[in-house]
Amino acid sequence: MSATKTAAAASILLAATLLAAAPSFAQSPPPPTPAPAASAPQPAEEDEGHTAEITLPDGSKQTVHTGMIPGARISVPTGGNIAAEVVLISDSDGWNDDEDDLAATFLDQDAVVIGIDLPSYLAELEKAGDDCVYLVSDIEALGQEVQRAAKDDSLSLPILAGIGAGGSLALSILAQTPDNTIQATVAVDPEGGITLKKDLCTGAKREDRHGRAYYGLEDRALPDPATVIFTPDADKEGRNHVAALADQADGIDIRETDDDDAFSQLGLAVGDLIEQATETDPDTAGLPLTILDAKPTRDTLAIIYSGDGGWRDLDKEIGDIFQKEGLPTVGVDSLRYFWTKQTPEKVASDLTGMIDRFRKRWGVRNVLLIGYSFGADILPAAYDRLPQAQKDSVAMVSLLAFSATGDYQVSVAGWLGVDNGGDTNGVKDAEAIDPKLIQCVYGTEDEDDACKQLKDRGVEMLGIAGGHHFDEDYPALAAKIVASLDRRLKPEAASNKP
């Protein structure tokens, strides 16, 4: 389980119970992995945080856990169809009629809207007992809980938006956001820095000037695309700060407008993002895929099913390494793919389509299938149900942090490590596969790993120091996977490796 999901799961444990009943910035040394979630404090179990009541599409009421967000204003589309999720942060004067009107506009576009009153939110954050605050965790967990309660068939990542001081906070959250967590960030006329005295949990540099905290960005790619719009009333310090952020990372779209109506500009920009969220990318066929193009060096492509935290940690790191090695890769975001209940047959059908489509796209014969944690647990059953032609293209099945049972829907219980019996027996499914195809990779300190149950079957067993995350030495892990792949490929294919 990813560190991010550990924090998020802890913050919504109560909800699960209710559901059942121009400055430049010097960079701090980067953390061992790009995901800043590893530095997030664990919420105290006795601190249940705030709650809010929401009205579901069928008219019923439900209480959701909002963490450190007090008085959250949450609206769910009455039609039941959720096109997007918008987290709207008010300006420094608090939530008022302008925010209400904007929230209503987004709701009319079938977006879940989570409204945050900035003054009360900042006051609550200042009272936190931890050394730093991890705002994105509550934002992510709350959105997931609301969408689960609404029984939406797909998971929408939040669009984080704000004007003035709210926009400044939205931009500051970029400093601590893991990849594939926020769909996009939009700020109109952001101020220079934020007034929050409490530190944000991030490896980015913080500078304090004139009673404000200015956060830079971590030394990595921007975690989500950001749009900043300046009206004629924009603050000079805000302009300078955004320019400094843009110097640190690509992906910040800075726009100028003659329109002095900041709320109108925010509405238009977010509205465009809501519309984009409903569009189907022909390259992904509507599936939550990350496509990492590369010139093939092994006549092989890789398909990686992530853990239940989504495409953001180990799986993403390995995919990026494969791309650099000339191994084009398709990443399946298990959090979003298995947000709704899947079946083994549906998973196999989608995998068949991916194999056919991307073998043609990259002109390769062979396929390397990899699953990590949640993704590893369901992969043997998916392979076993492939048509014979697609099975024949698979050179290796690599199971990382493999469990004895698997599920076909992501759940809070799974994030917390609770064994609910599972929807499939991963070990039994793996035993049906030619053992020569399987590589089972386990952490030597991971007591729950099921690879040991396959050791007498003739599969390749690979023990790596560490636990469920293999001590986060992802380059070494990727190298071992590729070495095993090369041994299975035909000699002429393996000889073409870089």
Short mmCIF file of C-alpha atoms in Angstrom, two decimals, residues 48-477:
data_model
loop_
_atom_site.label_atom_id
_atom_site.label_comp_id
_atom_site.label_asym_id
_atom_site.label_seq_id
_atom_site.Cartn_x
_atom_site.Cartn_y
_atom_site.Cartn_z
CA GLU A 48 -12.08 12.17 14.04
CA GLY A 49 -12.01 15.61 12.40
CA HIS A 50 -14.94 17.44 10.88
CA THR A 51 -17.96 16.06 9.09
CA ALA A 52 -20.54 17.36 6.64
CA GLU A 53 -23.93 16.15 5.50
CA ILE A 54 -24.48 15.68 1.77
CA THR A 55 -27.60 15.09 -0.28
CA LEU A 56 -27.23 12.14 -2.64
CA PRO A 57 -28.87 11.89 -6.09
CA ASP A 58 -31.73 9.81 -4.66
CA GLY A 59 -32.51 12.53 -2.11
CA SER A 60 -31.13 10.66 0.88
CA LYS A 61 -28.71 12.27 3.33
CA GLN A 62 -25.29 10.96 4.28
CA THR A 63 -22.55 12.17 6.57
CA VAL A 64 -19.01 12.33 5.18
CA HIS A 65 -15.73 12.94 6.93
CA THR A 66 -13.99 16.17 5.87
CA GLY A 67 -10.84 15.89 7.97
CA MET A 68 -9.46 19.33 8.84
CA ILE A 69 -11.88 21.12 6.50
CA PRO A 70 -14.57 22.79 8.66
CA GLY A 71 -18.00 23.59 7.30
CA ALA A 72 -17.37 22.14 3.84
CA ARG A 73 -20.11 23.05 1.37
CA ILE A 74 -20.66 19.94 -0.74
CA SER A 75 -23.04 19.58 -3.68
CA VAL A 76 -23.68 16.44 -5.75
CA PRO A 77 -25.38 16.48 -9.17
CA THR A 78 -28.99 15.37 -8.80
CA GLY A 79 -28.91 13.38 -12.02
CA GLY A 80 -26.37 10.96 -10.59
CA ASN A 81 -23.94 11.46 -13.46
CA ILE A 82 -20.67 13.00 -12.25
CA ALA A 83 -18.63 14.69 -14.97
CA ALA A 84 -15.91 16.11 -12.70
CA GLU A 85 -15.08 17.24 -9.20
CA VAL A 86 -14.26 20.85 -8.31
CA VAL A 87 -12.71 21.94 -5.00
CA LEU A 88 -13.39 25.68 -4.77
CA ILE A 89 -11.42 27.69 -2.18
CA SER A 90 -12.83 31.08 -1.24
CA ASP A 91 -10.87 34.33 -1.13
CA SER A 92 -9.67 35.85 2.15
CA ASP A 93 -13.09 37.43 2.87
CA GLY A 94 -14.64 33.97 3.12
CA TRP A 95 -17.40 32.14 1.33
CA ASN A 96 -20.08 34.46 0.02
CA ASP A 97 -22.67 34.88 -2.72
CA ASP A 98 -20.06 34.96 -5.49
CA GLU A 99 -18.74 31.55 -4.48
CA ASP A 100 -22.30 30.25 -4.18
CA ASP A 101 -23.06 31.37 -7.73
CA LEU A 102 -19.87 29.83 -9.06
CA ALA A 103 -20.54 26.53 -7.25
CA ALA A 104 -24.05 26.45 -8.74
CA THR A 105 -22.58 26.94 -12.22
CA PHE A 106 -20.24 23.99 -11.78
CA LEU A 107 -23.04 21.86 -10.34
CA ASP A 108 -25.14 22.60 -13.43
CA GLN A 109 -22.24 21.16 -15.43
CA ASP A 110 -22.61 17.91 -13.47
CA ALA A 111 -19.59 18.48 -11.25
CA VAL A 112 -19.36 17.53 -7.59
CA VAL A 113 -18.47 20.78 -5.83
CA ILE A 114 -16.62 20.94 -2.53
CA GLY A 115 -16.53 24.50 -1.20
CA ILE A 116 -13.94 25.59 1.37
CA ASP A 117 -14.23 28.77 3.44
CA LEU A 118 -10.61 29.94 3.51
CA PRO A 119 -10.52 31.90 6.81
CA SER A 120 -12.03 29.08 8.88
CA TYR A 121 -9.87 26.50 7.08
CA LEU A 122 -6.63 28.38 7.80
CA ALA A 123 -7.65 28.81 11.44
CA GLU A 124 -8.23 25.09 11.74
CA LEU A 125 -4.90 24.26 10.12
CA GLU A 126 -3.04 26.49 12.57
CA LYS A 127 -4.38 24.33 15.41
CA ALA A 128 -2.97 21.09 13.98
CA GLY A 129 -0.78 19.22 16.43
CA ASP A 130 1.67 17.93 13.82
CA ASP A 131 4.77 19.79 12.70
CA CYS A 132 3.32 20.17 9.20
CA VAL A 133 -0.01 19.83 7.44
CA TYR A 134 -0.76 17.68 4.39
CA LEU A 135 -3.73 19.39 2.78
CA VAL A 136 -3.97 17.26 -0.33
CA SER A 137 -4.74 14.15 1.73
CA ASP A 138 -8.07 15.48 3.05
CA ILE A 139 -8.95 16.89 -0.36
CA GLU A 140 -8.31 13.56 -2.06
CA ALA A 141 -10.00 11.43 0.59
CA LEU A 142 -13.10 13.63 0.80
CA GLY A 143 -13.62 13.63 -2.95
CA GLN A 144 -13.33 9.86 -3.09
CA GLU A 145 -15.76 9.40 -0.22
CA VAL A 146 -18.35 11.69 -1.79
CA GLN A 147 -18.09 10.01 -5.17
CA ARG A 148 -18.29 6.56 -3.59
CA ALA A 149 -21.40 7.61 -1.66
CA ALA A 150 -22.95 8.89 -4.90
CA LYS A 151 -22.20 5.48 -6.44
CA ASP A 152 -20.51 7.03 -9.44
CA ASP A 153 -19.13 4.52 -11.93
CA SER A 154 -15.81 6.30 -12.36
CA LEU A 155 -13.48 8.31 -10.16
CA SER A 156 -12.91 11.95 -11.10
CA LEU A 157 -9.75 13.58 -9.82
CA PRO A 158 -10.41 17.00 -8.28
CA ILE A 159 -9.93 20.33 -10.05
CA LEU A 160 -8.48 22.65 -7.41
CA ALA A 161 -9.55 26.28 -7.95
CA GLY A 162 -9.46 29.62 -6.18
CA ILE A 163 -9.33 33.40 -6.50
CA GLY A 164 -6.93 35.72 -4.67
CA ALA A 165 -5.84 34.13 -1.39
CA GLY A 166 -7.72 30.96 -2.34
CA GLY A 167 -5.74 30.77 -5.56
CA SER A 168 -2.52 31.26 -3.59
CA LEU A 169 -3.33 28.28 -1.38
CA ALA A 170 -4.21 26.16 -4.42
CA LEU A 171 -0.82 26.93 -5.95
CA SER A 172 0.94 26.20 -2.66
CA ILE A 173 -0.66 22.75 -2.56
CA LEU A 174 1.25 21.97 -5.78
CA ALA A 175 4.34 21.77 -3.56
CA GLN A 176 3.02 18.67 -1.79
CA THR A 177 0.80 16.92 -4.33
CA PRO A 178 1.73 13.42 -5.56
CA ASP A 179 1.38 12.60 -9.24
CA ASN A 180 -2.06 11.62 -10.57
CA THR A 181 -3.90 13.04 -7.56
CA ILE A 182 -5.26 16.39 -8.79
CA GLN A 183 -6.65 16.80 -12.31
CA ALA A 184 -5.63 20.44 -12.58
CA THR A 185 -5.07 23.61 -10.57
CA VAL A 186 -6.61 26.96 -11.53
CA ALA A 187 -5.84 30.26 -9.80
CA VAL A 188 -7.10 33.73 -10.70
CA ASP A 189 -5.21 36.76 -9.37
CA PRO A 190 -3.31 34.78 -6.71
CA GLU A 191 -1.63 36.78 -3.98
CA GLY A 192 2.05 36.52 -3.17
CA GLY A 193 2.40 33.64 -0.69
CA ILE A 194 -0.05 32.44 1.96
CA THR A 195 -0.74 33.62 5.51
CA LEU A 196 -0.65 30.10 6.99
CA LYS A 197 2.11 29.96 9.61
CA LYS A 198 2.03 26.17 9.95
CA ASP A 199 4.43 24.40 7.57
CA LEU A 200 3.12 22.43 4.62
CA CYS A 201 4.47 18.88 4.44
CA THR A 202 6.75 19.18 1.43
CA GLY A 203 10.34 18.98 0.35
CA ALA A 204 9.99 22.33 -1.42
CA LYS A 205 11.68 25.45 -0.11
CA ARG A 206 9.69 27.85 2.06
CA GLU A 207 10.57 31.53 2.35
CA ASP A 208 8.87 33.95 4.74
CA ARG A 209 8.44 37.62 3.85
CA HIS A 210 6.10 40.28 5.20
CA GLY A 211 4.07 37.77 7.22
CA ARG A 212 3.54 35.39 4.30
CA ALA A 213 4.95 31.98 3.41
CA TYR A 214 6.15 31.53 -0.16
CA TYR A 215 6.48 27.93 -1.31
CA GLY A 216 8.49 26.83 -4.29
CA LEU A 217 8.12 23.49 -6.02
CA GLU A 218 9.82 20.17 -5.44
CA ASP A 219 12.62 19.18 -7.78
CA ARG A 220 10.46 17.07 -10.08
CA ALA A 221 7.90 17.46 -12.82
CA LEU A 222 4.79 19.45 -11.95
CA PRO A 223 2.28 16.98 -10.42
CA ASP A 224 -0.67 18.41 -12.36
CA PRO A 225 -1.16 21.14 -14.97
CA ALA A 226 -1.71 24.59 -13.52
CA THR A 227 -3.43 27.60 -15.08
CA VAL A 228 -2.95 31.08 -13.65
CA ILE A 229 -5.08 33.95 -14.95
CA PHE A 230 -4.23 37.58 -14.25
CA THR A 231 -6.87 40.28 -14.55
CA PRO A 232 -6.02 44.01 -14.53
CA ASP A 233 -6.48 43.91 -10.73
CA ALA A 234 -3.81 41.26 -10.17
CA ASP A 235 -1.39 41.67 -7.28
CA LYS A 236 2.23 42.45 -8.22
CA GLU A 237 3.64 40.08 -5.61
CA GLY A 238 1.36 37.36 -6.95
CA ARG A 239 2.66 37.90 -10.46
CA ASN A 240 6.27 37.71 -9.27
CA HIS A 241 5.66 34.55 -7.30
CA VAL A 242 3.96 32.78 -10.21
CA ALA A 243 6.81 33.81 -12.51
CA ALA A 244 9.25 32.21 -10.06
CA LEU A 245 7.20 29.00 -10.00
CA ALA A 246 7.10 28.91 -13.80
CA ASP A 247 10.90 29.17 -13.85
CA GLN A 248 11.07 26.03 -11.72
CA ALA A 249 8.78 23.71 -13.69
CA ASP A 250 7.10 23.38 -17.06
CA GLY A 251 3.33 23.07 -17.12
CA ILE A 252 2.18 26.40 -15.65
CA ASP A 253 0.00 28.21 -18.19
CA ILE A 254 0.01 31.96 -17.45
CA ARG A 255 -2.75 33.98 -19.09
CA GLU A 256 -3.58 37.68 -19.18
CA THR A 257 -7.10 39.05 -19.61
CA ASP A 258 -8.64 42.52 -19.91
CA ASP A 259 -11.73 41.25 -18.11
CA ASP A 260 -11.66 42.42 -14.49
CA ASP A 261 -14.32 39.90 -13.39
CA ALA A 262 -12.19 37.29 -11.62
CA PHE A 263 -15.13 35.00 -10.86
CA SER A 264 -16.18 34.95 -14.49
CA GLN A 265 -12.64 34.06 -15.55
CA LEU A 266 -12.44 31.24 -13.02
CA GLY A 267 -15.80 29.92 -14.13
CA LEU A 268 -14.75 29.83 -17.77
CA ALA A 269 -11.42 28.15 -17.09
CA VAL A 270 -12.85 25.50 -14.78
CA GLY A 271 -15.80 24.99 -17.11
CA ASP A 272 -13.40 24.12 -19.92
CA LEU A 273 -11.70 21.55 -17.67
CA ILE A 274 -15.05 19.99 -16.75
CA GLU A 275 -15.86 19.64 -20.43
CA GLN A 276 -12.46 18.10 -21.14
CA ALA A 277 -12.99 15.57 -18.36
CA THR A 278 -15.97 14.15 -20.25
CA GLU A 279 -14.04 13.63 -23.48
CA THR A 280 -12.68 10.20 -24.40
CA ASP A 281 -9.06 9.97 -25.48
CA PRO A 282 -8.91 7.64 -28.51
CA ASP A 283 -5.42 6.51 -27.47
CA THR A 284 -6.71 5.15 -24.16
CA ALA A 285 -10.18 4.02 -25.31
CA GLY A 286 -11.62 5.61 -22.19
CA LEU A 287 -9.43 3.63 -19.80
CA PRO A 288 -7.26 5.32 -17.14
CA LEU A 289 -3.97 4.69 -18.90
CA THR A 290 -0.61 6.41 -18.96
CA ILE A 291 1.17 5.88 -22.27
CA LEU A 292 4.96 6.10 -22.23
CA ASP A 293 6.17 6.08 -25.81
CA ALA A 294 9.69 4.90 -26.61
CA LYS A 295 11.61 3.49 -29.55
CA PRO A 296 11.54 -0.26 -28.79
CA THR A 297 14.91 -1.89 -28.20
CA ARG A 298 13.67 -5.38 -27.29
CA ASP A 299 10.72 -5.97 -29.65
CA THR A 300 8.67 -5.77 -26.45
CA LEU A 301 6.21 -3.50 -24.65
CA ALA A 302 5.30 -3.48 -20.97
CA ILE A 303 1.85 -3.22 -19.40
CA ILE A 304 1.90 -2.37 -15.70
CA TYR A 305 -1.09 -2.57 -13.35
CA SER A 306 -0.49 -0.20 -10.44
CA GLY A 307 -1.24 -0.68 -6.78
CA ASP A 308 -4.52 0.57 -5.34
CA GLY A 309 -3.00 3.98 -4.65
CA GLY A 310 -3.00 4.67 -8.39
CA TRP A 311 -0.26 5.41 -10.90
CA ARG A 312 2.04 7.46 -8.70
CA ASP A 313 4.77 5.61 -6.79
CA LEU A 314 6.62 2.37 -7.49
CA ASP A 315 4.67 1.60 -10.64
CA LYS A 316 5.15 5.05 -12.12
CA GLU A 317 8.86 5.05 -11.28
CA ILE A 318 9.40 1.69 -12.97
CA GLY A 319 7.44 2.81 -16.02
CA ASP A 320 9.57 5.94 -16.35
CA ILE A 321 12.74 3.82 -16.13
CA PHE A 322 11.44 1.39 -18.75
CA GLN A 323 10.71 4.27 -21.11
CA LYS A 324 14.29 5.50 -20.81
CA GLU A 325 15.51 1.94 -21.42
CA GLY A 326 13.64 1.69 -24.71
CA LEU A 327 10.77 -0.38 -23.32
CA PRO A 328 7.53 1.40 -24.26
CA THR A 329 5.04 1.10 -21.43
CA VAL A 330 1.33 1.32 -20.72
CA GLY A 331 0.42 2.08 -17.11
CA VAL A 332 -2.99 1.08 -15.80
CA ASP A 333 -4.16 3.24 -12.89
CA SER A 334 -5.78 0.59 -10.68
CA LEU A 335 -7.35 3.16 -8.37
CA ARG A 336 -9.47 4.58 -11.18
CA TYR A 337 -9.85 1.37 -13.23
CA PHE A 338 -11.08 -0.65 -10.25
CA TRP A 339 -13.02 2.22 -8.69
CA THR A 340 -16.12 0.45 -9.90
CA LYS A 341 -16.47 -3.31 -9.55
CA GLN A 342 -14.83 -5.18 -12.42
CA THR A 343 -14.98 -8.85 -13.42
CA PRO A 344 -12.11 -11.11 -14.46
CA GLU A 345 -13.65 -11.33 -17.91
CA LYS A 346 -13.88 -7.55 -18.29
CA VAL A 347 -10.28 -7.10 -17.14
CA ALA A 348 -9.11 -9.75 -19.61
CA SER A 349 -11.12 -8.15 -22.41
CA ASP A 350 -9.59 -4.73 -21.76
CA LEU A 351 -6.13 -6.27 -21.51
CA THR A 352 -6.66 -8.03 -24.84
CA GLY A 353 -7.50 -4.68 -26.43
CA MET A 354 -4.41 -3.05 -24.91
CA ILE A 355 -2.14 -5.83 -26.16
CA ASP A 356 -3.51 -5.62 -29.69
CA ARG A 357 -3.59 -1.83 -29.86
CA PHE A 358 -0.17 -1.13 -28.44
CA ARG A 359 1.66 -3.97 -30.18
CA LYS A 360 0.47 -2.36 -33.40
CA ARG A 361 1.29 1.15 -32.20
CA TRP A 362 4.90 0.26 -31.36
CA GLY A 363 5.42 -2.53 -33.90
CA VAL A 364 6.53 -5.16 -31.36
CA ARG A 365 5.83 -8.87 -30.90
CA ASN A 366 6.28 -9.45 -27.18
CA VAL A 367 4.53 -8.24 -24.05
CA LEU A 368 5.80 -7.96 -20.49
CA LEU A 369 2.94 -8.00 -17.96
CA ILE A 370 3.61 -6.53 -14.52
CA GLY A 371 1.36 -6.06 -11.54
CA TYR A 372 2.22 -4.38 -8.26
CA SER A 373 0.35 -5.22 -5.05
CA PHE A 374 -3.37 -4.84 -5.92
CA GLY A 375 -2.39 -5.05 -9.60
CA ALA A 376 -0.37 -8.22 -9.04
CA ASP A 377 -3.26 -9.91 -7.26
CA ILE A 378 -5.63 -9.69 -10.22
CA LEU A 379 -3.09 -10.18 -13.01
CA PRO A 380 -2.91 -14.03 -13.07
CA ALA A 381 -6.68 -14.35 -13.54
CA ALA A 382 -6.59 -11.73 -16.31
CA TYR A 383 -3.78 -13.54 -18.13
CA ASP A 384 -5.52 -16.90 -17.80
CA ARG A 385 -8.60 -15.50 -19.56
CA LEU A 386 -6.75 -14.01 -22.53
CA PRO A 387 -7.38 -15.50 -25.96
CA GLN A 388 -4.58 -17.85 -27.00
CA ALA A 389 -3.11 -15.43 -29.53
CA GLN A 390 -2.63 -12.77 -26.86
CA LYS A 391 -1.30 -15.31 -24.36
CA ASP A 392 1.31 -16.35 -26.91
CA SER A 393 2.59 -12.76 -27.09
CA VAL A 394 3.33 -12.61 -23.34
CA ALA A 395 7.02 -13.21 -22.65
CA MET A 396 6.85 -12.77 -18.87
CA VAL A 397 4.41 -12.13 -16.04
CA SER A 398 6.06 -10.27 -13.16
CA LEU A 399 4.17 -10.22 -9.85
CA LEU A 400 5.44 -7.62 -7.39
CA ALA A 401 4.34 -7.74 -3.73
CA PHE A 402 1.87 -10.49 -4.59
CA SER A 403 -0.95 -11.45 -2.20
CA ALA A 404 -2.85 -14.71 -1.79
CA THR A 405 -6.19 -13.09 -2.67
CA GLY A 406 -7.28 -10.28 -4.94
CA ASP A 407 -10.18 -7.87 -5.28
CA TYR A 408 -11.90 -6.36 -8.29
CA GLN A 409 -12.77 -3.07 -6.59
CA VAL A 410 -10.62 -0.66 -4.60
CA SER A 411 -11.83 -0.27 -1.02
CA VAL A 412 -10.97 1.54 2.18
CA ALA A 413 -10.46 -1.86 3.83
CA GLY A 414 -7.81 -2.68 1.24
CA TRP A 415 -5.97 0.59 1.91
CA LEU A 416 -5.91 -0.27 5.60
CA GLY A 417 -4.58 -3.77 4.94
CA VAL A 418 -7.78 -5.49 6.09
CA ASP A 419 -8.18 -8.98 4.59
CA ASN A 420 -11.81 -9.30 3.53
CA GLY A 421 -11.36 -12.69 1.86
CA GLY A 422 -10.94 -11.32 -1.65
CA ASP A 423 -12.78 -11.86 -4.92
CA THR A 424 -10.19 -14.19 -6.38
CA ASN A 425 -7.50 -16.59 -5.22
CA GLY A 426 -4.36 -15.14 -6.76
CA VAL A 427 -2.19 -18.13 -5.87
CA LYS A 428 -4.60 -20.59 -7.46
CA ASP A 429 -4.84 -18.37 -10.54
CA ALA A 430 -1.04 -18.21 -10.79
CA GLU A 431 -0.75 -21.98 -10.51
CA ALA A 432 -2.71 -22.28 -13.77
CA ILE A 433 0.01 -20.39 -15.67
CA ASP A 434 3.15 -21.94 -17.15
CA PRO A 435 5.60 -21.39 -14.26
CA LYS A 436 8.39 -20.51 -16.70
CA LEU A 437 6.52 -17.31 -17.50
CA ILE A 438 6.22 -16.09 -13.92
CA GLN A 439 8.59 -13.95 -11.95
CA CYS A 440 7.46 -13.43 -8.35
CA VAL A 441 9.21 -10.55 -6.59
CA TYR A 442 8.88 -10.21 -2.83
CA GLY A 443 10.32 -8.03 -0.11
CA THR A 444 12.34 -10.11 2.31
CA GLU A 445 10.67 -8.27 5.20
CA ASP A 446 7.14 -8.55 3.79
CA GLU A 447 5.51 -11.28 5.88
CA ASP A 448 2.23 -11.16 3.96
CA ASP A 449 3.71 -11.77 0.51
CA ALA A 450 2.35 -14.89 -1.21
CA CYS A 451 5.33 -15.64 -3.46
CA LYS A 452 6.46 -18.34 -1.03
CA GLN A 453 3.29 -20.26 -1.84
CA LEU A 454 4.54 -20.61 -5.42
CA LYS A 455 8.14 -21.60 -4.66
CA ASP A 456 7.55 -25.30 -5.37
CA ARG A 457 5.87 -24.59 -8.70
CA GLY A 458 9.06 -23.73 -10.57
CA VAL A 459 8.42 -19.99 -10.86
CA GLU A 460 11.30 -17.53 -10.67
CA MET A 461 11.54 -16.31 -7.09
CA LEU A 462 13.24 -12.98 -6.51
CA GLY A 463 13.71 -11.69 -2.98
CA ILE A 464 14.68 -8.04 -2.58
CA ALA A 465 15.68 -6.37 0.67
CA GLY A 466 12.87 -4.42 2.29
CA GLY A 467 9.15 -4.69 2.71
CA HIS A 468 6.17 -3.98 0.49
CA HIS A 469 8.00 -1.14 -1.28
CA PHE A 470 11.38 -2.93 -1.65
CA ASP A 471 13.15 -0.19 0.30
CA GLU A 472 12.16 2.17 -2.55
CA ASP A 473 15.17 1.17 -4.63
CA TYR A 474 13.15 1.26 -7.83
CA PRO A 475 16.06 1.48 -10.31
CA ALA A 476 17.49 -1.77 -8.92
CA LEU A 477 14.07 -3.40 -9.06
#
